[in-house]
CSV table of C-alpha atoms and ligand atoms in Angstrom, one decimal:
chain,number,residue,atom,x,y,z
A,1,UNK,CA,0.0,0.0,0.0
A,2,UNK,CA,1.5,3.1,-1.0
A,3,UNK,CA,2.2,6.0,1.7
A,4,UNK,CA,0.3,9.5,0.8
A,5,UNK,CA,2.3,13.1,0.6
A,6,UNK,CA,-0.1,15.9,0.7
A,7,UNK,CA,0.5,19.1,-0.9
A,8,UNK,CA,-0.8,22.0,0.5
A,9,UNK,CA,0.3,24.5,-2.1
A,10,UNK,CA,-2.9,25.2,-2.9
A,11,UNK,CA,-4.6,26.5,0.6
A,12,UNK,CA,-1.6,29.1,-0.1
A,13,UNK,CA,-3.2,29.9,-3.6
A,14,UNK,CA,-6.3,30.6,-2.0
A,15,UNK,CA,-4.8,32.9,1.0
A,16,UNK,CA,-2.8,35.0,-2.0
A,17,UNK,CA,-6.3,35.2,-3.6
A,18,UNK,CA,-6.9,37.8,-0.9
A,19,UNK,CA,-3.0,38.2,-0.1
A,20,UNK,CA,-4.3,37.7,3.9
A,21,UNK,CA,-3.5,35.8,6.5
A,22,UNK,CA,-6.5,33.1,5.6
A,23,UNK,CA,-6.5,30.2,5.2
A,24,UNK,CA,-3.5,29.0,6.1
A,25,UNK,CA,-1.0,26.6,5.3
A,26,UNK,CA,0.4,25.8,8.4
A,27,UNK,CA,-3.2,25.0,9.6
A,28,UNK,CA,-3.9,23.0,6.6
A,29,UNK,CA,-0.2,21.2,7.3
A,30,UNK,CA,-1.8,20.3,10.9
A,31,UNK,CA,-4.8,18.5,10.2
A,32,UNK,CA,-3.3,16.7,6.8
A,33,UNK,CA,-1.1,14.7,9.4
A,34,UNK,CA,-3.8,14.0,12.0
A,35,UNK,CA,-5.9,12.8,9.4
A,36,UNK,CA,-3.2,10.6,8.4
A,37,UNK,CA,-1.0,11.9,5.5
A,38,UNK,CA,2.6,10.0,6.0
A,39,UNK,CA,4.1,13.4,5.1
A,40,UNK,CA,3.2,17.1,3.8
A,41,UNK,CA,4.4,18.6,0.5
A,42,UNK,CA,5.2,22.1,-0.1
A,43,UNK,CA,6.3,23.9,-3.1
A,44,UNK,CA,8.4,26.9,-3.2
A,45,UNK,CA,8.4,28.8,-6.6
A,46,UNK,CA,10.7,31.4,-7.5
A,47,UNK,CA,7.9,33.7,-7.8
A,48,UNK,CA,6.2,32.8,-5.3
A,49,UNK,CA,3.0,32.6,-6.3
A,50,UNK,CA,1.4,30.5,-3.1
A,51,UNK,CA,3.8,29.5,-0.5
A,52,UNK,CA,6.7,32.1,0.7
A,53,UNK,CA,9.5,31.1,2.3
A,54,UNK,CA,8.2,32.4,6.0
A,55,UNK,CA,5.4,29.3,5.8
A,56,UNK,CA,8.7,26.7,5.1
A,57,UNK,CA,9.9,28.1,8.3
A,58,UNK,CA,7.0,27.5,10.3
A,59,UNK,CA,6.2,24.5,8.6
A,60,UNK,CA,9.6,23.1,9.3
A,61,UNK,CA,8.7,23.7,12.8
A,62,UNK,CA,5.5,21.7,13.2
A,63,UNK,CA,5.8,18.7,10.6
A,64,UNK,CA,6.6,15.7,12.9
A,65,UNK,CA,5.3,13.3,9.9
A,66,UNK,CA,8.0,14.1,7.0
A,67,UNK,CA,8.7,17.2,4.9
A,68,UNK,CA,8.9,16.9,1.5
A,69,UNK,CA,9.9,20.4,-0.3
A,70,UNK,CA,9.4,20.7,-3.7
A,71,UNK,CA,12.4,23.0,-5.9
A,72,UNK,CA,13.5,24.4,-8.9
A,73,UNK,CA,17.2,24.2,-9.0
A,74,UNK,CA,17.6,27.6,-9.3
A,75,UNK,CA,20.8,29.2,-7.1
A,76,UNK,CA,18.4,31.4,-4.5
A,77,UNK,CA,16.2,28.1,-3.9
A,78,UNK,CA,18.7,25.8,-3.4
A,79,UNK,CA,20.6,28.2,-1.0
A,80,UNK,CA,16.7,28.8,0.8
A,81,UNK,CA,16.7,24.8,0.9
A,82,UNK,CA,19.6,24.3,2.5
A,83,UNK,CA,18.4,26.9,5.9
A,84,UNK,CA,14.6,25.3,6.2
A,85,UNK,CA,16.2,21.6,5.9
A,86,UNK,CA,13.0,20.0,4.7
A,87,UNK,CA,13.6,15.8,5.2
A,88,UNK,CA,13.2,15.4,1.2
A,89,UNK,CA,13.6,18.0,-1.8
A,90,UNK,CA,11.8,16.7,-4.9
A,91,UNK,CA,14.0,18.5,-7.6
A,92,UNK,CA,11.3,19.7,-10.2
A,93,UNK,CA,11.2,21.9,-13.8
A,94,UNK,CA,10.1,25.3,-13.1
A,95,UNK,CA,8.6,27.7,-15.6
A,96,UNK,CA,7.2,30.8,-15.1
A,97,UNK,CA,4.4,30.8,-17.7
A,98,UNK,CA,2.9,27.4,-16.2
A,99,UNK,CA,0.0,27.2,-14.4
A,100,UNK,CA,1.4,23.9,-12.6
A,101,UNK,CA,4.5,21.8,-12.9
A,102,UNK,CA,4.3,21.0,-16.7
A,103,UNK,CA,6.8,17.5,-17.8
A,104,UNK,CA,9.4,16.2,-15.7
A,105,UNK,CA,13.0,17.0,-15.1
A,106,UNK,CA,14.6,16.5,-18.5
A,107,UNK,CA,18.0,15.0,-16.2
A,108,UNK,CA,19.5,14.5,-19.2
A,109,UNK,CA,19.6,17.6,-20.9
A,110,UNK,CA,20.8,19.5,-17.4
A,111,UNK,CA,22.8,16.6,-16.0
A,112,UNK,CA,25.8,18.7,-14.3
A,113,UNK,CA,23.5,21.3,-13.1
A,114,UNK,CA,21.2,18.7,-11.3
A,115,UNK,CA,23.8,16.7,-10.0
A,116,UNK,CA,25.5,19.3,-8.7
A,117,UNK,CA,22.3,20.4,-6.8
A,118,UNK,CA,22.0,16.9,-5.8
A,119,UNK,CA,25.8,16.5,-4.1
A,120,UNK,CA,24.8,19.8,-1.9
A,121,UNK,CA,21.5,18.6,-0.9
A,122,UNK,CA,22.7,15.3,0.2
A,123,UNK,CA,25.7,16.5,1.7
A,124,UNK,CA,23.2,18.3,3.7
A,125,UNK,CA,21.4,15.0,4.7
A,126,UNK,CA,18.6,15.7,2.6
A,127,UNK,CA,16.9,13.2,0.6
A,128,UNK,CA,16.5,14.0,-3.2
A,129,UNK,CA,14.1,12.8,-5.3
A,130,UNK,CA,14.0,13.7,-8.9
A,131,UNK,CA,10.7,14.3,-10.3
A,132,UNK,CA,10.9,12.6,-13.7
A,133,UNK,CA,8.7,11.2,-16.6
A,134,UNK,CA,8.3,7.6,-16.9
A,135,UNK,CA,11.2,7.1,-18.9
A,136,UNK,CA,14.1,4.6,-19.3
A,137,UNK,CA,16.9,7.2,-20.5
A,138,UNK,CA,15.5,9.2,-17.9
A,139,UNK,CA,15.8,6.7,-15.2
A,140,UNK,CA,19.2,5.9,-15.9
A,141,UNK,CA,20.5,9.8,-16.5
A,142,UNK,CA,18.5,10.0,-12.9
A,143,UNK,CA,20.9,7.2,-11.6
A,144,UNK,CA,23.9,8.8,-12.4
A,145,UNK,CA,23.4,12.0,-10.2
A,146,UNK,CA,23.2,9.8,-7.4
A,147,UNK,CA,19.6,11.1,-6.3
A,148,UNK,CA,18.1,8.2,-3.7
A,149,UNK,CA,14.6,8.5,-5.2
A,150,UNK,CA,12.5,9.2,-8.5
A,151,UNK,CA,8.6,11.0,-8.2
A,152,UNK,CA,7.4,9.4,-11.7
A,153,UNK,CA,5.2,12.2,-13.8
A,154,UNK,CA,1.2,10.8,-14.1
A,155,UNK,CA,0.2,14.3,-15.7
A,156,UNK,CA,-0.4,11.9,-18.9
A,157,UNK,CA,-2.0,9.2,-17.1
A,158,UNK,CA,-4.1,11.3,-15.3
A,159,UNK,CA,-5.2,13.5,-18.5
A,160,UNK,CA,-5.9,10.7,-20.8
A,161,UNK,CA,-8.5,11.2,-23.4
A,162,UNK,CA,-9.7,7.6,-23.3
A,163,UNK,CA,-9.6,4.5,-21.9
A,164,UNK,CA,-7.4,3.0,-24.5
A,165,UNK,CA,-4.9,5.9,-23.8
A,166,UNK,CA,-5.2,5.4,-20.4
A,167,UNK,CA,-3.9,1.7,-20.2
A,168,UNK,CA,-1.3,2.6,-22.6
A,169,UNK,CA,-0.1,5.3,-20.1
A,170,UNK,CA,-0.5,2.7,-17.0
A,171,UNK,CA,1.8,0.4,-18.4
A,172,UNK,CA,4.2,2.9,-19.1
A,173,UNK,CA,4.4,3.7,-15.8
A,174,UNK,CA,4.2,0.5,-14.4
A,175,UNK,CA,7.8,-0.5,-16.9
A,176,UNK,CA,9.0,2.4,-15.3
A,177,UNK,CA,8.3,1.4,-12.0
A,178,UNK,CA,10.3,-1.9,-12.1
A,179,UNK,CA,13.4,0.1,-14.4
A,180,UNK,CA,13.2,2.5,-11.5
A,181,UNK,CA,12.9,-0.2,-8.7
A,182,UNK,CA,15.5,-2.6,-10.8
A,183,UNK,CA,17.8,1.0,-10.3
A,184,UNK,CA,17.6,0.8,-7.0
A,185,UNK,CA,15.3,4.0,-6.1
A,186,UNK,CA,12.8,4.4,-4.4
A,187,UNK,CA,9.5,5.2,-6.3
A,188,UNK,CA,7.3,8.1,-6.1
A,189,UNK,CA,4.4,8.8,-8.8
A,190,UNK,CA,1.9,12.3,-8.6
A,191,UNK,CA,0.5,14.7,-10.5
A,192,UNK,CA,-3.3,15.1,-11.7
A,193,UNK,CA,-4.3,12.0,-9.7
A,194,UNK,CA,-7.9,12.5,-8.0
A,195,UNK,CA,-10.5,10.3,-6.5
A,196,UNK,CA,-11.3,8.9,-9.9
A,197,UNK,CA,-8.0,7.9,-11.1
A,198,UNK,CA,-6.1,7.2,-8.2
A,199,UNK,CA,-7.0,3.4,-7.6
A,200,UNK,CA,-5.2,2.5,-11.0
A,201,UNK,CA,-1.7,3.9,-9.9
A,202,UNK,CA,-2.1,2.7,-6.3
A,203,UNK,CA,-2.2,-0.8,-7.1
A,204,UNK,CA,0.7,-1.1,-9.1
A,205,UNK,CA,3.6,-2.6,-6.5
A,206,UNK,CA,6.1,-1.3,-5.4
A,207,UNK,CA,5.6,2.5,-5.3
A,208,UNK,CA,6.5,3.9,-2.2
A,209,UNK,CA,4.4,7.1,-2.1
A,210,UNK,CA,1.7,9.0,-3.9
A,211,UNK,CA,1.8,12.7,-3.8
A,212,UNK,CA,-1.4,14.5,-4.4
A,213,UNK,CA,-2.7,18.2,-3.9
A,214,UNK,CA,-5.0,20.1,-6.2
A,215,UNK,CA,-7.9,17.3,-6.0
A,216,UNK,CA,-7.5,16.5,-2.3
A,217,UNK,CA,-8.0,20.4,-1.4
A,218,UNK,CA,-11.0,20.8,-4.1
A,219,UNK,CA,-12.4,18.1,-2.6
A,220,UNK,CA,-11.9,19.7,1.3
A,221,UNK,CA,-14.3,22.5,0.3
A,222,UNK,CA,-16.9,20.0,-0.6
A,223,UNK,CA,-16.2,18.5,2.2
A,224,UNK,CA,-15.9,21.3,4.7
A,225,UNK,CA,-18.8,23.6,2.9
A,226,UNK,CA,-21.6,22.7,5.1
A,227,UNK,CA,-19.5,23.0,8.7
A,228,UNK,CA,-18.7,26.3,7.7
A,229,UNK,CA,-21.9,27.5,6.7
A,230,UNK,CA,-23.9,26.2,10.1
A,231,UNK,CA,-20.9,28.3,11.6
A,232,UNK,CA,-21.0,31.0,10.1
A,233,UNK,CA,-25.4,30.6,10.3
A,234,UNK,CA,-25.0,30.2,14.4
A,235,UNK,CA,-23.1,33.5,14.4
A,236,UNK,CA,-25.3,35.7,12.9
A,237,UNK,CA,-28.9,34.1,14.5
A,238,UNK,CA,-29.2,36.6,17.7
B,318,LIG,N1,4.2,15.9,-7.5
B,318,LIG,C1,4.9,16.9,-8.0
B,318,LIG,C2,6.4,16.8,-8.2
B,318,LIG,C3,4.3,18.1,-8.3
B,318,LIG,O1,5.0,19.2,-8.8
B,318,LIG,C4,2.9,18.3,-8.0
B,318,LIG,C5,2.2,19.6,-8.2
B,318,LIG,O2,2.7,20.5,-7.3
B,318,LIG,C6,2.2,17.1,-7.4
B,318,LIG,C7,2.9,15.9,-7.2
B,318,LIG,C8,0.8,17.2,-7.1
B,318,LIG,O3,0.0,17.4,-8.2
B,318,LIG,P1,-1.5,17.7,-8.1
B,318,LIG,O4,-1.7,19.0,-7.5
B,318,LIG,O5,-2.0,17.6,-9.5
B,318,LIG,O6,-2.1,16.5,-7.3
């Protein structure tokens, strides 16, 4: 059964929709791990668009589960990284433009850069895992950097036009799995996996951990609506 890494990025989004103090990360942090997430997933983006580098700080401080930072491997980052000490940085592309993480790290095409990043880290006792399509030559570039783990990319997986597309994008994950287990990593998968696609991925042994975030905090305000609004009702009723 795999472990599940929530990412919180998105209660951030919804605090800079106001640029407030609500609602909050940290909060969000605390009651993902009493409800059970094995660890809590946070990305910082060079523009920081959701998270800032005060809630790594204070997350840092609270997350007794494990801490799972996602980075570009931009200079500033990487030096940022080093001072909040998160347990695991999962090295990721970065583009301004992008709404989310688009494609995986292309290792190959910016070996020196990411290995380099990847010596510092773990001479740092930080675990690094690369964030990477489901790729062979990907896999094996990924080995040679030394990283201890691989996130495998189910963006295409996850937006498959058909069912046919779908099981051609499982298997490909599920080679990539055993190249990546074969390798010696340890295996991550995430990205675009909801409550409708997840079950799929999580059956496929040997992955150690799913990481999931914008369907898990749509889903919370679903969830959560009613609460709030029998709250919010009680208030107001003198
Ligand atoms: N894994 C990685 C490396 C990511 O960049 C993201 C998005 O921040 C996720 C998992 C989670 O993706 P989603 O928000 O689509 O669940």
């Amino acid at each position: 059964m795999p472990k599940l890494g929530v990412n919180i990025d998105h209660i951030a989004t919804l605090r800079e929709a106001r640029k407030i103090f609500e609602p909050d990360p940290i909060k969000g942090a605390e009651i993902a791990q009493k409800a059970g997430a094995d660890s809590i997933v946070a990305h910082l983006r060079q523009d920081r668009r959701h998270i800032k580098e005060s809630d790594m700080f204070k997350m840092r401080e609270i997350i007794t589960t494990r801490f799972n930072m996602e980075m570009s491997v931009n200079p500033e980052i990487v030096e940022l990284t080093l001072k909040i000490k998160p347990d695991q940085a999962t090295l990721v592309p970065e583009n301004r433009q992008e709404i989310t993480t688009e494609g995986g790290l292309d290792v190959i095409s910016n070996f020196e850069r990411i290995k380099k990043v990847v010596d510092d880290l773990k001479t740092n006792d930080i675990i690094v895992n690369l964030f990477i399509d489901p790729r062979a030559d990907q896999i094996e570039a990924s080995k040679q950097t030394g990283a201890e783990a691989i996130e495998l990319h189910t963006g295409e997986y996850s937006n498959a036009s058909s069912s046919n597309e779908e099981d051609r994008y499982l298997q490909e994950i599920k080679e990539a799995v055993g190249l990546g287990l074969s390798s010696g990593f340890i295996v991550h998968a995430g990205h675009g996996l909801n409550y409708k696609n997840v079950r799929r991925i999580a059956e496929i042994k040997g992955i150690e951990e799913l990481n999931i975030g914008h369907s898990i905090i749509s889903e919370a305000v679903f969830v959560g609506l009613r609460e709030a609004v029998s709250e919010m009702k009680k208030l107001i009723t003198l």
